PDB file of C-alpha atoms in Angstrom:
ATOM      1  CA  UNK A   1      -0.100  13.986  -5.839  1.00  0.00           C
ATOM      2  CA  UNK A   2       1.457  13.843  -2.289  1.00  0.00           C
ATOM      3  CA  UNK A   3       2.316  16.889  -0.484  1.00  0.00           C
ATOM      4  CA  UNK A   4       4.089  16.623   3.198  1.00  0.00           C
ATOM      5  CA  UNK A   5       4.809  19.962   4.744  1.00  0.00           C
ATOM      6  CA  UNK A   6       6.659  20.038   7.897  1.00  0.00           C
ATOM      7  CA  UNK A   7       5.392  16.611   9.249  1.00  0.00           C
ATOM      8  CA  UNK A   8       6.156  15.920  13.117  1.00  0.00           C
ATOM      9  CA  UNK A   9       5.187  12.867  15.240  1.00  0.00           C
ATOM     10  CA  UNK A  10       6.201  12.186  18.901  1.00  0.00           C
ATOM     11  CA  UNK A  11       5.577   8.861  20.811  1.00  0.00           C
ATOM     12  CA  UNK A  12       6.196  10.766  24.545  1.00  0.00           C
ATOM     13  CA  UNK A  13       9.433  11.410  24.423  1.00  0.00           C
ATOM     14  CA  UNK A  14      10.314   9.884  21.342  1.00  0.00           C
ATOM     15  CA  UNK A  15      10.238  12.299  18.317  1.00  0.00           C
ATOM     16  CA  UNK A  16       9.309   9.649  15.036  1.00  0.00           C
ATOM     17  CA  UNK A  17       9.508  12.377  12.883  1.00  0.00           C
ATOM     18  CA  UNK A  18      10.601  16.082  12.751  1.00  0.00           C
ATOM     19  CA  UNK A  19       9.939  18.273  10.662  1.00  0.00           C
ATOM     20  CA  UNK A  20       9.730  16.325   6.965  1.00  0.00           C
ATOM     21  CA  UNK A  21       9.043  17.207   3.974  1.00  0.00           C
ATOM     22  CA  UNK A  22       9.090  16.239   0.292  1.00  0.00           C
ATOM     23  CA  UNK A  23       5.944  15.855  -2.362  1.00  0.00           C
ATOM     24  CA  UNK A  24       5.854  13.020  -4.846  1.00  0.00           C
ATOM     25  CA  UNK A  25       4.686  13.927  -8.659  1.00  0.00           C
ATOM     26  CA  UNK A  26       1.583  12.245 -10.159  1.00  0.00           C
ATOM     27  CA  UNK A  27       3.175   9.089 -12.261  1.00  0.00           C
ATOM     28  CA  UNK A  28       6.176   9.127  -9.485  1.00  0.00           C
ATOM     29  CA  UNK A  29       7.397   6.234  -8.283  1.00  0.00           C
ATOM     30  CA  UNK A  30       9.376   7.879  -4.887  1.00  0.00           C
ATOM     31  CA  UNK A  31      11.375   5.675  -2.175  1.00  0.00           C
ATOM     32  CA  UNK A  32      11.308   5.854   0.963  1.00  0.00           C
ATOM     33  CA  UNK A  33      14.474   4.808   2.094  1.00  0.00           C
ATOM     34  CA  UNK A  34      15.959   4.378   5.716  1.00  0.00           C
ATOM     35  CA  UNK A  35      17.455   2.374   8.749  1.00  0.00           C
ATOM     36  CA  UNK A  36      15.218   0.284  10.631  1.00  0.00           C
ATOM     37  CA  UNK A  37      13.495   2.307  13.668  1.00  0.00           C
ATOM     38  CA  UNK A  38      14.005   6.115  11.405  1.00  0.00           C
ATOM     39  CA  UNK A  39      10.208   6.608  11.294  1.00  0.00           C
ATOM     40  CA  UNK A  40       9.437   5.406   8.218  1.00  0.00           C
ATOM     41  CA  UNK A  41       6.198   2.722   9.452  1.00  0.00           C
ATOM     42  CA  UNK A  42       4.730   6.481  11.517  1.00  0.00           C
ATOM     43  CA  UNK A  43       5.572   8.647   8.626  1.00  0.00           C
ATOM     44  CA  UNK A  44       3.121   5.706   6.254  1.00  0.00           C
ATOM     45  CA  UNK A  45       0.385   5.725   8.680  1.00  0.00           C
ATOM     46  CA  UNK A  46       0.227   9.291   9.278  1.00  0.00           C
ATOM     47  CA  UNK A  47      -0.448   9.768   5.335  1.00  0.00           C
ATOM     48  CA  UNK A  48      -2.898   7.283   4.929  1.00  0.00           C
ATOM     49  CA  UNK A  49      -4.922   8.389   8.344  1.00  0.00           C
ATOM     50  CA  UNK A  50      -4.203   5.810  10.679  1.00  0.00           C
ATOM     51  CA  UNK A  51      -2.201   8.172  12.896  1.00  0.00           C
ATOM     52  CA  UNK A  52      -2.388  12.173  13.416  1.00  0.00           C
ATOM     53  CA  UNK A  53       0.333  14.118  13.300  1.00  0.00           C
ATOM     54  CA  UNK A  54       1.608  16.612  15.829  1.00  0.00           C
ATOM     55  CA  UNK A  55       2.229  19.065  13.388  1.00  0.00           C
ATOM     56  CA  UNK A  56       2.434  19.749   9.568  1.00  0.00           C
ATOM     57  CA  UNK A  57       0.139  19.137   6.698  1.00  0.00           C
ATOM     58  CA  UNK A  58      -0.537  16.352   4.528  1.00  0.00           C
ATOM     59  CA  UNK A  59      -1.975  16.938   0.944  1.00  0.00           C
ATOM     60  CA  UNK A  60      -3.019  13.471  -1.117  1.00  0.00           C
ATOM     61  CA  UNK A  61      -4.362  14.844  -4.543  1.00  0.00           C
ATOM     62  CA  UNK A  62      -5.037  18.576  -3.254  1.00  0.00           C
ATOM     63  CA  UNK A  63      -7.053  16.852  -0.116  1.00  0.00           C
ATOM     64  CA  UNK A  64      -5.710  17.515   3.562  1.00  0.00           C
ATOM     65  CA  UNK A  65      -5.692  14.214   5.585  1.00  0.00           C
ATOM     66  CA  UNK A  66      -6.065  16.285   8.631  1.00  0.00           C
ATOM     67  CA  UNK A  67     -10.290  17.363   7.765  1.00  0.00           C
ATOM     68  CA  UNK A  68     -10.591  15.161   4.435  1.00  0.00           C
ATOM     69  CA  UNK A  69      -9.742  11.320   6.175  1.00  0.00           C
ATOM     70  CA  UNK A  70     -12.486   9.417   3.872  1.00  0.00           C
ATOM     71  CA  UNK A  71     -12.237  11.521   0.893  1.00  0.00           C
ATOM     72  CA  UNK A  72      -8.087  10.730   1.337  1.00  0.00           C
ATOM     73  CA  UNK A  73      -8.418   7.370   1.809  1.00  0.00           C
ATOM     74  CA  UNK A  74     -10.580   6.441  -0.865  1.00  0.00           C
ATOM     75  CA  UNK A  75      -8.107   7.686  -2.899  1.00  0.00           C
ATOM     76  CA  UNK A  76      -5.198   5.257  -1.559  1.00  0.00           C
ATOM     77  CA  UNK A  77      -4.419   2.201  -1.570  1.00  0.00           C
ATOM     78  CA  UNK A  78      -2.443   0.639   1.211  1.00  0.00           C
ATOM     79  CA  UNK A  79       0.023  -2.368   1.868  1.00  0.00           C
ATOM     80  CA  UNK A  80       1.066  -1.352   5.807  1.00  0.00           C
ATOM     81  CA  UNK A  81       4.346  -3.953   6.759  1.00  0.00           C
ATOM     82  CA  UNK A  82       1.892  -6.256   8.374  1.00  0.00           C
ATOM     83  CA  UNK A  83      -1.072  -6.443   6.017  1.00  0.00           C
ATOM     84  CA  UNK A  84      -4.072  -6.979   7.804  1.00  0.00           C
ATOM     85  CA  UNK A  85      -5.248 -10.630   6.479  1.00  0.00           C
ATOM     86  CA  UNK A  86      -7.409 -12.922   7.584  1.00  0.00           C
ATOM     87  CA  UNK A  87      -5.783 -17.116   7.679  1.00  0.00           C
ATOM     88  CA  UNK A  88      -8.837 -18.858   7.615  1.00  0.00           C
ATOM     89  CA  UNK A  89     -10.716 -16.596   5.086  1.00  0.00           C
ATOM     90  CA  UNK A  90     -10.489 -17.983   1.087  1.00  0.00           C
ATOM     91  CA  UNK A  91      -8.553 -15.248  -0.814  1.00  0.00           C
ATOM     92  CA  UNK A  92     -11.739 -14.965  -2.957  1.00  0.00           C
ATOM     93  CA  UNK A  93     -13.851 -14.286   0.191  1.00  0.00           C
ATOM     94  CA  UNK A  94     -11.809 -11.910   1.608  1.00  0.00           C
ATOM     95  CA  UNK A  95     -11.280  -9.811  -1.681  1.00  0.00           C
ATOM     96  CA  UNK A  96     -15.014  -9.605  -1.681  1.00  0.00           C
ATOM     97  CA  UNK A  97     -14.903  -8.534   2.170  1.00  0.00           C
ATOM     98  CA  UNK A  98     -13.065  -5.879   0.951  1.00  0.00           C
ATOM     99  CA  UNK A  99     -14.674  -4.564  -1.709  1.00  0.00           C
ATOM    100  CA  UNK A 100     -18.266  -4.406   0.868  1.00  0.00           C
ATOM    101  CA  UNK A 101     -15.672  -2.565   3.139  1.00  0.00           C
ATOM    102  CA  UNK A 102     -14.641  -0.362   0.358  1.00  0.00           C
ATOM    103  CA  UNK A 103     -17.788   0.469  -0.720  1.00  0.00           C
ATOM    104  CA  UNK A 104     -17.390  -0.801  -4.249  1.00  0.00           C
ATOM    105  CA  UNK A 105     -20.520  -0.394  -6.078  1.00  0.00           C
ATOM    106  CA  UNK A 106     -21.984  -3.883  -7.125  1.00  0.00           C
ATOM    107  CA  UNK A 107     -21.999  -3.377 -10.969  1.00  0.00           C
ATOM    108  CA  UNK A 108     -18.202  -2.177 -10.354  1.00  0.00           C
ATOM    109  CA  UNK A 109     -16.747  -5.422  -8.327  1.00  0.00           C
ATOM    110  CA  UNK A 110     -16.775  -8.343 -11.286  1.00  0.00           C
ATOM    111  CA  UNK A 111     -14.400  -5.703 -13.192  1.00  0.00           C
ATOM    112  CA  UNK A 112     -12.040  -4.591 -10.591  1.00  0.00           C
ATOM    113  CA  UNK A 113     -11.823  -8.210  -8.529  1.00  0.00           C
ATOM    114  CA  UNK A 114     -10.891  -9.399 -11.938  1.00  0.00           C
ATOM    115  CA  UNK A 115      -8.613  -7.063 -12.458  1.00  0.00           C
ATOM    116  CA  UNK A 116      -6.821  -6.632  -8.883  1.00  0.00           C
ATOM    117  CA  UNK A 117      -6.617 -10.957  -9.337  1.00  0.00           C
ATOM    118  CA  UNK A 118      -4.936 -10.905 -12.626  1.00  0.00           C
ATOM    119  CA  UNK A 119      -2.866  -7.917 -11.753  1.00  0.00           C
ATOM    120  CA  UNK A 120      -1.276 -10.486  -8.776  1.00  0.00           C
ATOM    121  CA  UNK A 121      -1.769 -13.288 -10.247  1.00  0.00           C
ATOM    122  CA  UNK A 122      -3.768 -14.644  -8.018  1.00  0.00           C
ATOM    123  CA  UNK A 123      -6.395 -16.770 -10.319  1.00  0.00           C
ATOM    124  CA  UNK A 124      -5.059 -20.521  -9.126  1.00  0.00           C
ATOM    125  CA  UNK A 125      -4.912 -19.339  -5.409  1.00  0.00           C
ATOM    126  CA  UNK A 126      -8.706 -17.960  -5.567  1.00  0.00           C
ATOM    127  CA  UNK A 127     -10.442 -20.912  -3.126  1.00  0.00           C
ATOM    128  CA  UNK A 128      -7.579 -20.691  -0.900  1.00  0.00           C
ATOM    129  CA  UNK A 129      -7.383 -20.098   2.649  1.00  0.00           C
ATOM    130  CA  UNK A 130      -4.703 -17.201   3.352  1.00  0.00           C
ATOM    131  CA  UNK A 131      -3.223 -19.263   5.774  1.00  0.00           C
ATOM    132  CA  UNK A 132      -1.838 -21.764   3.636  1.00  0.00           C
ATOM    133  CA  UNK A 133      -0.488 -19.717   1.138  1.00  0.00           C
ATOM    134  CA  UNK A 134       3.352 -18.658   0.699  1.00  0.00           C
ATOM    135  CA  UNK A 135       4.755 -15.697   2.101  1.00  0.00           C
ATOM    136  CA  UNK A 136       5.157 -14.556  -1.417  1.00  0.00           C
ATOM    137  CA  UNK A 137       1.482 -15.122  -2.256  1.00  0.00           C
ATOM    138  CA  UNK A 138       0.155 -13.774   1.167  1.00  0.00           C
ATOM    139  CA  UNK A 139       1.930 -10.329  -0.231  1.00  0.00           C
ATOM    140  CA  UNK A 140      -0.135 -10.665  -3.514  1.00  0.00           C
ATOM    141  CA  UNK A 141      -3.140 -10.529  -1.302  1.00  0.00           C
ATOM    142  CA  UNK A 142      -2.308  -7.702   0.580  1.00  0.00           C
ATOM    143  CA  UNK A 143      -1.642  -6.143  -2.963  1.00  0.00           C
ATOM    144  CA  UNK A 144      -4.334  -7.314  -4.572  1.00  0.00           C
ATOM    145  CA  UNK A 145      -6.464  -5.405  -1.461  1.00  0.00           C
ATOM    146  CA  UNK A 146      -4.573  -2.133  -2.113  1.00  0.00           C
ATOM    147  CA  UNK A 147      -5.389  -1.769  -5.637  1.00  0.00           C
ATOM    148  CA  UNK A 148      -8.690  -3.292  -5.438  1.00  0.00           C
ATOM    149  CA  UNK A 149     -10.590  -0.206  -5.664  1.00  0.00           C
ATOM    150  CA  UNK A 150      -8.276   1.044  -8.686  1.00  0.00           C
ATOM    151  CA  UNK A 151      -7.016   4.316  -6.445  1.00  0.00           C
ATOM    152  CA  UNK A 152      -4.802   6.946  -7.768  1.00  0.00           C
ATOM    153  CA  UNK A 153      -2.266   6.699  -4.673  1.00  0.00           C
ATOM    154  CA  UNK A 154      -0.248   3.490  -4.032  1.00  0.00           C
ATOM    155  CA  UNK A 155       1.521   3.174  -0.292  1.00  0.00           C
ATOM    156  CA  UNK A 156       3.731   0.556   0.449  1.00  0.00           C
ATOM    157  CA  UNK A 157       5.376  -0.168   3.688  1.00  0.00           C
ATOM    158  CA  UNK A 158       8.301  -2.951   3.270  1.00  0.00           C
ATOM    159  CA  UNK A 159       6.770  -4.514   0.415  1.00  0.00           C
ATOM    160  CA  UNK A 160       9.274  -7.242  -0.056  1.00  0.00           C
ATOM    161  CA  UNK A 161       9.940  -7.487   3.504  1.00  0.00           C
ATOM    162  CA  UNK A 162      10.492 -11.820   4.862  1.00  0.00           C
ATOM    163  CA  UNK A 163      10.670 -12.441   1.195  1.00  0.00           C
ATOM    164  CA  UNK A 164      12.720 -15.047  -0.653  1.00  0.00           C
ATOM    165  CA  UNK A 165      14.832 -13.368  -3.440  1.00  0.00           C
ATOM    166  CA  UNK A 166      12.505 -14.848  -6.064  1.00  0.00           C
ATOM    167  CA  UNK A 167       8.956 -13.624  -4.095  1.00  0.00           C
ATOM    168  CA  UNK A 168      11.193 -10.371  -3.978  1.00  0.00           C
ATOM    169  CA  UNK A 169      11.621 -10.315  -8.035  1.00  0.00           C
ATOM    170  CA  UNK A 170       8.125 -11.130  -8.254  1.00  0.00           C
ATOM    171  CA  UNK A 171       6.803  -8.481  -5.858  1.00  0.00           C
ATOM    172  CA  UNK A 172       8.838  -5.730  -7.403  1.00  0.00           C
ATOM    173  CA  UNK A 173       7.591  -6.790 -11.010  1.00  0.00           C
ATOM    174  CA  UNK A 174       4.521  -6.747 -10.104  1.00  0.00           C
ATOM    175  CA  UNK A 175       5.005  -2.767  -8.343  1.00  0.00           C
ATOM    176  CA  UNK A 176       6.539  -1.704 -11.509  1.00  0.00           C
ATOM    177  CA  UNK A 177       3.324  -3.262 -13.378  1.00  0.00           C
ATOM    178  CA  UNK A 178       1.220  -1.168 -10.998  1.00  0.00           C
ATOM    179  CA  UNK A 179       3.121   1.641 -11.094  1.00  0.00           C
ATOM    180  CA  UNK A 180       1.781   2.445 -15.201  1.00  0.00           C
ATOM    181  CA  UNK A 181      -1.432   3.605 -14.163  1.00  0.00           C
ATOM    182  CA  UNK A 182      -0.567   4.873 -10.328  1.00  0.00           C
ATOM    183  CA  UNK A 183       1.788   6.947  -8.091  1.00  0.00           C
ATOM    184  CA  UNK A 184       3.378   4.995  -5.157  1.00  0.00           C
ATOM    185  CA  UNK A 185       5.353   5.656  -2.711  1.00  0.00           C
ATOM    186  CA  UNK A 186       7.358   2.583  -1.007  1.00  0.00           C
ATOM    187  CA  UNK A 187       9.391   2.699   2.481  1.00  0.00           C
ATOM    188  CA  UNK A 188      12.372   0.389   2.545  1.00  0.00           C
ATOM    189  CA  UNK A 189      15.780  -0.090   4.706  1.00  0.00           C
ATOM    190  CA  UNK A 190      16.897  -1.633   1.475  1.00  0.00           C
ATOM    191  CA  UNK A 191      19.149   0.224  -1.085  1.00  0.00           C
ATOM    192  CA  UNK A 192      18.722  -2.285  -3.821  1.00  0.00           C
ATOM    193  CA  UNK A 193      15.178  -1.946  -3.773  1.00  0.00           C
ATOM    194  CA  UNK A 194      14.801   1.661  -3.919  1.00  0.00           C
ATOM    195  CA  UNK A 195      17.875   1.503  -7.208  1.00  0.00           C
ATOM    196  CA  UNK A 196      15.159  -1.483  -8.521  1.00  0.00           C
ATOM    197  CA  UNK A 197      11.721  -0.159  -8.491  1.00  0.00           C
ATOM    198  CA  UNK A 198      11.897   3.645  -7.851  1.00  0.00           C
ATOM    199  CA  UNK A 199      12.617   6.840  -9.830  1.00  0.00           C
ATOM    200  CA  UNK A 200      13.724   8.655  -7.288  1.00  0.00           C
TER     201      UNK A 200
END
């Protein structure tokens, strides 16, 4: 489902990545696991398009990221360290700003909204705004966002990251939920996290 061939990213002279590689199986749930500063953020946003690479090649379910960007990313969802959310937006209103952004077809968005809000448990927090939620709850959100469009890819950067050791129970439940019906990869600096969730 993910293939990474000889990935390299430089920042001037700083070399982010060199030369990685590794694929994760469909049905995988794959860690990501290293020190803070090791490249892990770059390596995330160079295989959901936010960043090109230098060199390599990035396959997400047989498409190259490199010629196929849409076609890729409409087959991931994302959760990037600092989800992009919106404080003054209802979480309601801005699930439904992302499902105009994703393109959802009309007839489609009652059934997945549902779905993404019971999935994160989300249905008391629903008139909201973002801003006042929890920590813990703004992380829902950001879920709820990445899986909105039901996608067979599921990237996490940090998920637990700022977390209280109850949001982080929570969260991780909740990835292991997801993780029936997806593959994900998740980047951590956390060894308990990666021996919690992942497979591998």
């Amino acid at each position: 489902m993910i293939e990474v061939t000889d990935l390299s990213k430089a920042y001037g002279q700083v070399q982010a990545l060199k030369g990685v590689s590794f694929h994760v199986n469909a049905g995988e749930v794959v860690g990501l696991l290293g020190p803070n500063g090791a490249g892990k953020t770059t390596l995330m946003k160079v295989l959901t398009g936010y960043l090109h690479s230098d060199t390599g090649r990035v396959l997400i379910d047989g498409l190259d990221i490199a010629s196929e960007t849409l076609a890729v990313q409409r087959r991931i969802g994302c959760l990037l360290e600092n989800a992009p959310l919106y404080p003054e937006m209802s979480v309601q209103g801005y699930l439904r700003m992302i499902a105009d952004l994703r393109q959802i077809p009309k007839n489609d968005r009652p059934l997945l909204l549902s779905r993404a809000i019971r999935a994160t448990s989300l249905e008391d927090q629903l008139t909201r705004p973002i801003g006042q939620l929890s920590k813990g709850f703004r992380q829902r959100v950001g879920l709820a966002q990445a899986i909105l469009h039901n996608p067979p890819v599921l990237i996490l950067d940090e998920p637990t990251v700022g977390l209280d050791p109850t949001q982080i129970l929570e969260v991780r439940r909740l990835i292991l939920r997801l993780a029936e019906h997806t593959t994900v990869l998740l980047s951590t600096h956390i060894l308990s996290e990666v021996e919690a969730i992942c497979d591998r």
